[in-house]
Coordinates of C-alpha atoms and ligand atoms in Angstrom, one line a residue:
X128 CA -26.3 -5.0 4.4
X129 CA -27.4 -6.6 1.1
X130 CA -28.6 -10.2 1.3
X131 CA -25.9 -12.8 0.7
X132 CA -25.9 -13.6 -3.0
X133 CA -26.4 -17.1 -4.1
X134 CA -22.9 -17.2 -5.5
X135 CA -21.6 -17.0 -1.9
X136 CA -23.8 -19.6 -0.3
X137 CA -22.9 -22.3 -2.8
X138 CA -19.1 -22.7 -2.6
X139 CA -17.7 -22.5 -6.1
X140 CA -15.1 -25.1 -7.0
X141 CA -11.6 -23.7 -7.1
X142 CA -11.4 -24.8 -10.7
X143 CA -14.3 -22.6 -11.8
X144 CA -13.0 -19.6 -9.9
X145 CA -9.5 -20.1 -11.4
X146 CA -10.9 -20.5 -14.8
X147 CA -13.1 -17.5 -14.6
X148 CA -10.2 -15.4 -13.3
X149 CA -8.0 -16.6 -16.1
X150 CA -10.7 -15.8 -18.7
X151 CA -11.0 -12.3 -17.3
X152 CA -7.2 -12.0 -17.2
X153 CA -6.9 -13.2 -20.8
X154 CA -9.5 -10.6 -21.9
X155 CA -7.0 -8.0 -20.7
X156 CA -9.9 -5.9 -19.5
X157 CA -9.6 -3.6 -16.5
X158 CA -12.4 -3.1 -14.0
X159 CA -12.9 0.3 -15.5
X160 CA -13.4 -1.3 -19.0
X161 CA -15.8 -3.8 -17.5
X162 CA -17.9 -1.0 -16.1
X163 CA -17.7 0.9 -19.4
X164 CA -19.0 -2.2 -21.1
X165 CA -22.3 -1.6 -19.3
X166 CA -22.3 -4.1 -16.4
X167 CA -24.8 -3.2 -13.6
X168 CA -24.0 -6.1 -11.4
X169 CA -20.5 -7.4 -10.5
X170 CA -19.3 -10.7 -11.9
X171 CA -19.0 -13.6 -9.4
X172 CA -15.2 -13.6 -9.3
X173 CA -15.3 -10.1 -7.6
X174 CA -17.5 -11.3 -4.8
X175 CA -15.8 -11.6 -1.4
X176 CA -16.7 -14.2 1.2
X177 CA -19.2 -12.8 3.8
X178 CA -16.6 -12.7 6.6
X179 CA -14.5 -10.1 4.8
X180 CA -17.7 -8.1 4.1
X181 CA -19.2 -8.4 7.6
X182 CA -17.9 -5.1 8.9
X183 CA -17.7 -2.5 6.1
X184 CA -18.8 0.6 8.0
X185 CA -16.2 2.8 9.6
X186 CA -16.5 4.4 13.0
X187 CA -16.3 8.1 13.8
X188 CA -12.6 8.5 14.8
X189 CA -9.9 10.1 12.7
X190 CA -6.2 9.4 12.3
X191 CA -3.8 12.1 13.5
X192 CA -2.9 15.0 11.2
X193 CA 0.6 16.3 11.7
X194 CA 1.8 19.8 10.5
X195 CA 5.4 19.5 9.5
X196 CA 5.9 23.2 9.7
X197 CA 5.7 23.1 13.5
X198 CA 8.8 23.0 15.6
X199 CA 10.8 19.9 15.0
X200 CA 10.9 18.6 18.5
X201 CA 7.1 18.9 18.7
X202 CA 6.7 17.1 15.3
X203 CA 9.0 14.2 16.4
X204 CA 6.8 13.7 19.5
X205 CA 3.6 13.7 17.5
X206 CA 5.1 11.3 14.9
X207 CA 6.3 9.0 17.6
X208 CA 2.9 8.9 19.3
X209 CA 1.0 8.4 16.1
X210 CA 3.3 5.7 14.9
X211 CA 2.9 3.8 18.1
X212 CA -0.8 4.3 18.7
X213 CA -2.1 4.3 15.1
X214 CA 0.7 3.2 12.8
X215 CA -0.8 5.8 10.4
X216 CA -0.9 9.6 10.2
X217 CA -1.4 12.3 7.6
X218 CA 1.1 15.1 7.1
X219 CA 0.5 18.6 5.8
X220 CA 3.0 21.3 4.9
X221 CA 5.4 18.6 3.7
X222 CA 6.8 20.8 0.9
X223 CA 5.1 19.2 -2.1
X224 CA 2.7 21.7 -3.8
X225 CA -0.9 21.0 -4.6
X226 CA -0.1 21.6 -8.2
X227 CA 2.4 18.7 -8.3
X228 CA -0.1 16.5 -6.4
X229 CA -2.9 17.4 -8.9
X230 CA -0.6 16.8 -11.9
X231 CA 0.4 13.4 -10.5
X232 CA -3.2 12.3 -9.8
X233 CA -4.4 13.6 -13.2
X234 CA -1.7 11.7 -15.1
X235 CA -2.8 8.5 -13.6
X236 CA -6.4 9.3 -14.1
X237 CA -5.7 9.8 -17.8
X238 CA -3.9 6.5 -18.1
X239 CA -6.7 4.5 -16.5
X240 CA -9.2 6.2 -18.6
X241 CA -7.5 5.4 -21.9
X242 CA -9.4 3.2 -24.3
X243 CA -9.1 -0.5 -23.4
X244 CA -7.3 -1.2 -26.7
X245 CA -4.5 1.1 -25.7
X246 CA -4.2 0.0 -22.1
X247 CA -4.2 -3.7 -23.2
X248 CA -0.7 -3.3 -24.4
X249 CA 0.6 -2.8 -20.8
X250 CA -1.4 -5.6 -19.3
X251 CA 1.0 -7.7 -17.1
X252 CA 4.0 -6.8 -19.2
X253 CA 7.4 -6.6 -17.6
X254 CA 6.8 -7.4 -13.9
X255 CA 8.7 -4.2 -13.0
X256 CA 6.1 -2.2 -14.8
X257 CA 2.6 -3.8 -14.8
X258 CA -1.0 -2.8 -15.4
X259 CA -3.4 -5.2 -13.8
X260 CA -6.8 -5.6 -12.3
X261 CA -6.8 -9.0 -11.0
X262 CA -3.6 -10.3 -9.6
X263 CA -1.7 -9.5 -6.5
X264 CA -3.5 -9.4 -3.1
X265 CA -6.1 -12.0 -2.4
X266 CA -5.9 -13.4 -5.9
X267 CA -6.9 -16.8 -4.7
X268 CA -10.1 -15.6 -3.0
X269 CA -11.6 -12.8 -5.1
X270 CA -10.7 -10.1 -7.6
X271 CA -10.6 -6.6 -6.3
X272 CA -12.8 -3.8 -7.7
X273 CA -9.9 -1.7 -8.9
X274 CA -7.2 -1.4 -11.6
X275 CA -3.6 -0.9 -10.7
X276 CA -0.3 0.2 -12.3
X277 CA 2.9 -0.8 -10.5
X278 CA 6.5 0.3 -11.1
X279 CA 9.6 -0.8 -9.2
X280 CA 12.1 2.0 -9.0
X281 CA 14.9 -0.2 -7.7
X282 CA 17.7 -0.5 -8.0
X283 CA 17.4 2.4 -10.3
X284 CA 14.4 3.9 -12.1
X285 CA 13.7 2.1 -15.3
X286 CA 15.1 3.8 -18.3
X287 CA 12.6 6.0 -20.0
X288 CA 13.0 4.1 -23.3
X289 CA 12.2 0.8 -21.5
X290 CA 8.8 2.2 -20.6
X291 CA 6.0 1.9 -23.2
X292 CA 5.9 5.2 -25.0
X293 CA 2.2 5.9 -24.6
X294 CA 2.9 5.9 -20.9
X295 CA 5.3 8.8 -21.3
X296 CA 3.1 11.2 -19.4
X297 CA 2.6 8.8 -16.5
X298 CA 6.3 7.9 -16.6
X299 CA 7.3 11.6 -16.3
X300 CA 5.0 12.1 -13.4
X301 CA 6.1 8.9 -11.7
X302 CA 9.8 9.8 -11.9
X303 CA 9.0 13.2 -10.6
X304 CA 6.8 11.9 -7.8
X305 CA 9.5 9.3 -6.9
X306 CA 11.9 12.2 -6.2
X307 CA 9.4 14.3 -4.3
X308 CA 8.0 11.5 -2.2
X309 CA 11.5 10.3 -1.4
X310 CA 12.4 13.6 0.0
X311 CA 9.4 13.6 2.3
X312 CA 10.1 9.9 3.2
X313 CA 13.7 10.8 4.1
X314 CA 12.6 13.6 6.4
X315 CA 10.0 11.4 8.1
X316 CA 12.4 8.5 8.5
X317 CA 14.9 10.9 10.2
X318 CA 12.2 12.0 12.6
X319 CA 11.0 8.5 13.2
X320 CA 14.6 7.4 13.9
X321 CA 15.0 10.2 16.5
X322 CA 11.6 9.3 18.0
X323 CA 12.7 5.8 18.6
X324 CA 16.1 6.9 19.9
X325 CA 18.6 6.1 17.1
X326 CA 20.7 8.6 15.0
X327 CA 18.6 10.3 12.4
X328 CA 20.2 8.8 9.3
X329 CA 20.0 5.3 10.6
X330 CA 17.3 4.1 8.2
X331 CA 19.0 5.8 5.3
X332 CA 22.3 4.1 6.1
X333 CA 20.4 0.8 6.2
X334 CA 19.5 1.6 2.5
X335 CA 15.8 2.0 3.3
X336 CA 15.3 4.7 0.7
X337 CA 16.8 2.6 -2.1
X338 CA 14.2 0.0 -3.0
X339 CA 11.0 1.7 -4.0
X340 CA 7.8 0.3 -5.3
X341 CA 5.3 2.7 -6.6
X342 CA 1.8 1.3 -6.9
X343 CA -1.1 3.4 -8.2
X344 CA -4.7 2.3 -7.8
X345 CA -7.9 3.4 -9.6
X346 CA -11.1 2.4 -7.9
X347 CA -14.0 3.1 -10.3
X348 CA -17.6 3.3 -9.3
X349 CA -18.9 0.0 -8.0
X350 CA -22.5 -0.9 -8.6
X351 CA -22.6 -3.3 -5.7
X352 CA -20.1 -2.1 -3.1
X353 CA -21.5 -4.3 -0.4
X354 CA -20.4 -7.5 -2.2
X355 CA -16.7 -6.8 -3.0
X356 CA -13.6 -4.9 -1.8
X357 CA -11.3 -2.3 -3.4
X358 CA -8.4 -3.8 -1.5
X359 CA -8.9 -6.3 1.3
X360 CA -7.3 -5.9 4.8
X361 CA -3.5 -6.2 4.7
X362 CA -0.4 -4.7 6.3
X363 CA 2.4 -3.2 4.2
X364 CA 5.5 -5.4 4.3
X365 CA 8.0 -2.6 3.7
X366 CA 9.6 -0.1 6.1
X367 CA 7.4 3.0 5.3
X368 CA 4.6 3.9 2.9
X369 CA 3.9 7.4 1.6
X370 CA 0.4 7.4 0.2
X371 CA -1.3 10.0 -2.0
X372 CA -5.1 9.9 -2.4
X373 CA -7.5 12.1 -4.3
X374 CA -10.6 13.6 -2.7
X375 CA -12.7 10.4 -2.8
X376 CA -12.7 8.5 0.5
X377 CA -12.6 4.7 0.9
X378 CA -9.3 3.9 2.9
X379 CA -9.9 2.4 6.3
X380 CA -7.4 1.8 9.0
X381 CA -7.8 -0.7 11.8
X382 CA -7.7 0.9 15.3
X383 CA -8.3 -1.6 18.1
X384 CA -11.4 -3.4 16.9
X385 CA -12.7 -0.5 14.8
X386 CA -12.2 0.5 11.2
X387 CA -11.4 4.2 10.9
X388 CA -11.9 6.1 7.7
X389 CA -9.0 8.3 6.5
X390 CA -10.8 11.5 5.5
X391 CA -9.1 13.0 2.4
X392 CA -7.4 16.3 3.4
X393 CA -6.5 18.5 0.4
X394 CA -2.7 18.4 -0.1
X395 CA -2.0 15.9 2.7
X396 CA 0.0 12.7 2.4
X397 CA -0.8 9.6 4.4
X398 CA 2.1 7.9 6.1
X399 CA 2.1 4.3 7.5
X400 CA 4.5 2.1 9.3
X401 CA 5.3 -1.2 7.5
X402 CA 6.1 -4.6 9.1
X403 CA 9.9 -4.0 8.8
X404 CA 9.8 -0.8 10.7
X405 CA 7.7 -2.4 13.5
X406 CA 10.5 -4.9 13.8
X407 CA 13.4 -2.4 13.6
X408 CA 11.7 -0.3 16.3
X409 CA 11.2 -3.3 18.6
X410 CA 7.4 -2.7 18.5
X411 CA 7.7 1.0 19.5
X412 CA 5.9 1.6 16.1
X413 CA 3.0 -0.5 14.8
X414 CA 2.2 -1.9 11.4
X415 CA -1.6 -1.9 11.2
X416 CA -4.1 -3.4 8.9
X417 CA -5.8 -1.2 6.4
X418 CA -8.3 -1.8 3.5
X419 CA -10.1 0.1 0.8
X420 CA -13.8 -0.4 0.4
X421 CA -15.4 -0.6 -3.0
X422 CA -16.2 2.9 -4.3
X423 CA -19.9 3.7 -4.3
X424 CA -19.3 7.2 -5.8
X425 CA -19.4 8.1 -9.5
X426 CA -16.0 9.8 -9.1
X427 CA -13.1 7.4 -9.2
X428 CA -10.9 7.0 -6.2
X429 CA -7.2 7.3 -7.2
X430 CA -4.2 6.6 -4.9
X431 CA -0.5 6.3 -5.3
X432 CA 1.5 4.4 -2.7
X433 CA 5.3 4.7 -2.5
X434 CA 6.6 1.7 -0.5
X435 CA 10.2 2.0 0.8
X436 CA 12.3 -1.1 1.4
X437 CA 16.0 -1.9 2.1
X438 CA 18.0 -1.8 -1.1
X439 CA 20.8 -4.0 0.4
X440 CA 19.3 -7.4 -0.2
X441 CA 22.3 -9.8 0.0
X442 CA 22.8 -12.9 2.1
X443 CA 25.1 -10.9 4.3
X444 CA 22.9 -7.9 4.8
X445 CA 21.4 -8.7 8.2
X446 CA 18.3 -6.8 9.6
X447 CA 16.7 -6.8 13.0
X448 CA 15.9 -4.6 15.9
X449 CA 18.1 -1.4 16.0
X450 CA 21.0 -2.7 18.2
X451 CA 21.2 0.7 19.9
X452 CA 17.7 0.3 21.5
X453 CA 18.2 -3.2 22.9
X454 CA 18.7 -3.1 26.6
X455 CA 18.5 -5.7 29.4
X456 CA 15.1 -4.1 30.3
X457 CA 13.9 -4.1 26.8
X458 CA 15.5 -7.0 25.0
X459 CA 15.0 -7.6 21.3
X460 CA 11.6 -9.1 20.4
X461 CA 12.8 -10.4 17.0
X462 CA 15.3 -12.7 15.4
X463 CA 17.7 -11.3 12.9
X464 CA 17.0 -11.9 9.2
X465 CA 18.0 -11.2 5.6
X466 CA 15.9 -10.2 2.7
X467 CA 16.6 -13.5 0.8
X468 CA 15.3 -15.3 3.9
X469 CA 12.0 -13.4 3.6
X470 CA 11.9 -14.1 -0.1
X471 CA 12.5 -17.8 0.5
X472 CA 9.4 -17.9 2.6
X473 CA 7.4 -17.5 -0.6
X474 CA 5.0 -15.1 1.1
X475 CA 2.3 -14.4 -1.4
X476 CA 0.2 -11.3 -1.3
X477 CA -2.6 -13.2 0.3
X478 CA -0.5 -14.6 3.1
X479 CA -1.8 -13.4 6.5
X480 CA -1.3 -9.8 7.6
X481 CA 1.9 -9.2 9.6
X482 CA 3.3 -12.5 8.2
X483 CA 6.9 -11.1 8.4
X484 CA 6.4 -9.9 12.0
X485 CA 5.0 -13.3 13.0
X486 CA 7.9 -15.1 11.2
X487 CA 10.7 -13.4 13.1
X488 CA 9.0 -12.7 16.5
X489 CA 10.9 -14.5 19.3
X490 CA 8.7 -16.4 21.6
X491 CA 8.7 -15.2 25.3
X492 CA 11.3 -17.7 26.5
X493 CA 13.7 -16.8 23.6
X494 CA 13.3 -13.1 24.2
X495 CA 14.0 -13.3 27.9
Ligands
AKG73 O1 -5.4 2.8 -2.2 C1 -5.1 3.1 -1.1 O2 -5.5 4.1 -0.5 C2 -4.3 2.1 -0.3 C3 -3.3 1.3 -1.1 C4 -2.6 0.4 -0.2 O3 -2.9 0.1 0.9 C5 -1.4 -0.4 -0.8 O4 -1.1 -0.2 -2.0 O5 -0.8 -1.1 -0.1
FE2_74 FE1 -1.3 -0.9 1.9

């Protein structure tokens, strides 16, 4: 591990940090642009505190890979076990061709590699469609060594003409990817429902395919990967995440006390259980922490996460453990809740991992 830089041993005042972040933000530069400007060391605002950087090396395990072309009953069993033991798995033979995958990744790559002056136009625009480098997760602690582009597809995909025109190529690929990934998500949700013992279209009926957030990340080469993070440890708050990554590694999943690297498998999709699905399944499935280390390779790491959430978000749309699986032997571990209740909590992206789970977990006496 590199020696702790001076910047981390003297605690910077919050004011300095906030001001430097704001200046970077106002410059409308991405991390890629910063790198292109010729920096060989990372600016202070990107430096994470030593406790986050203590344990950057992954161990030698691998998350399960599940072949969806195998007999359905077998696949359901594998998904059930992986969702419980790991909260993460990769799927192959899911029906999306390598050609579509490559096109999608390449469209994003081209966007991030546009000249800064062009990308600037999309910097923090409409919050439904935003290009950014430095807000979102852990904003208050450090800036991540990546650029991101986020699009909410809910309640309906944004109209093409509302999207900035230079993004047309990305927009086309996004809309197409949204359809393709949703089909895979639907099939997996069905099997996950069966695995947990409820009817297969339960999650669909609960509107869990309706609210979709597509977030793509571009992790450029980092000259000092021991001092920063691509994306710090977090759990996904939604129901399910379908993640596409290119051939550059960097994603780590927490397994017990160890960090396990997700080895890129050509054509595979990575699936993970979100906080809400852990609750719905009464802890039969687990939402686990994951992170992306800063990229030491000259090739950029590119990923695209499709995060599925309930579309029914009113005061009367109540969520909780699937009622069908609550029995005297296995009572509900969670209180019921609504989406506005979660929103009222003002959970920021740097709230603790599993904040939603902790919020609604009944204590032992209540659960009994
Ligand atoms: O870039 C990745 O591989 C992970 C992205 C991720 O975890 C997220 O967007 O929540
Ligand atoms: Fe995530």
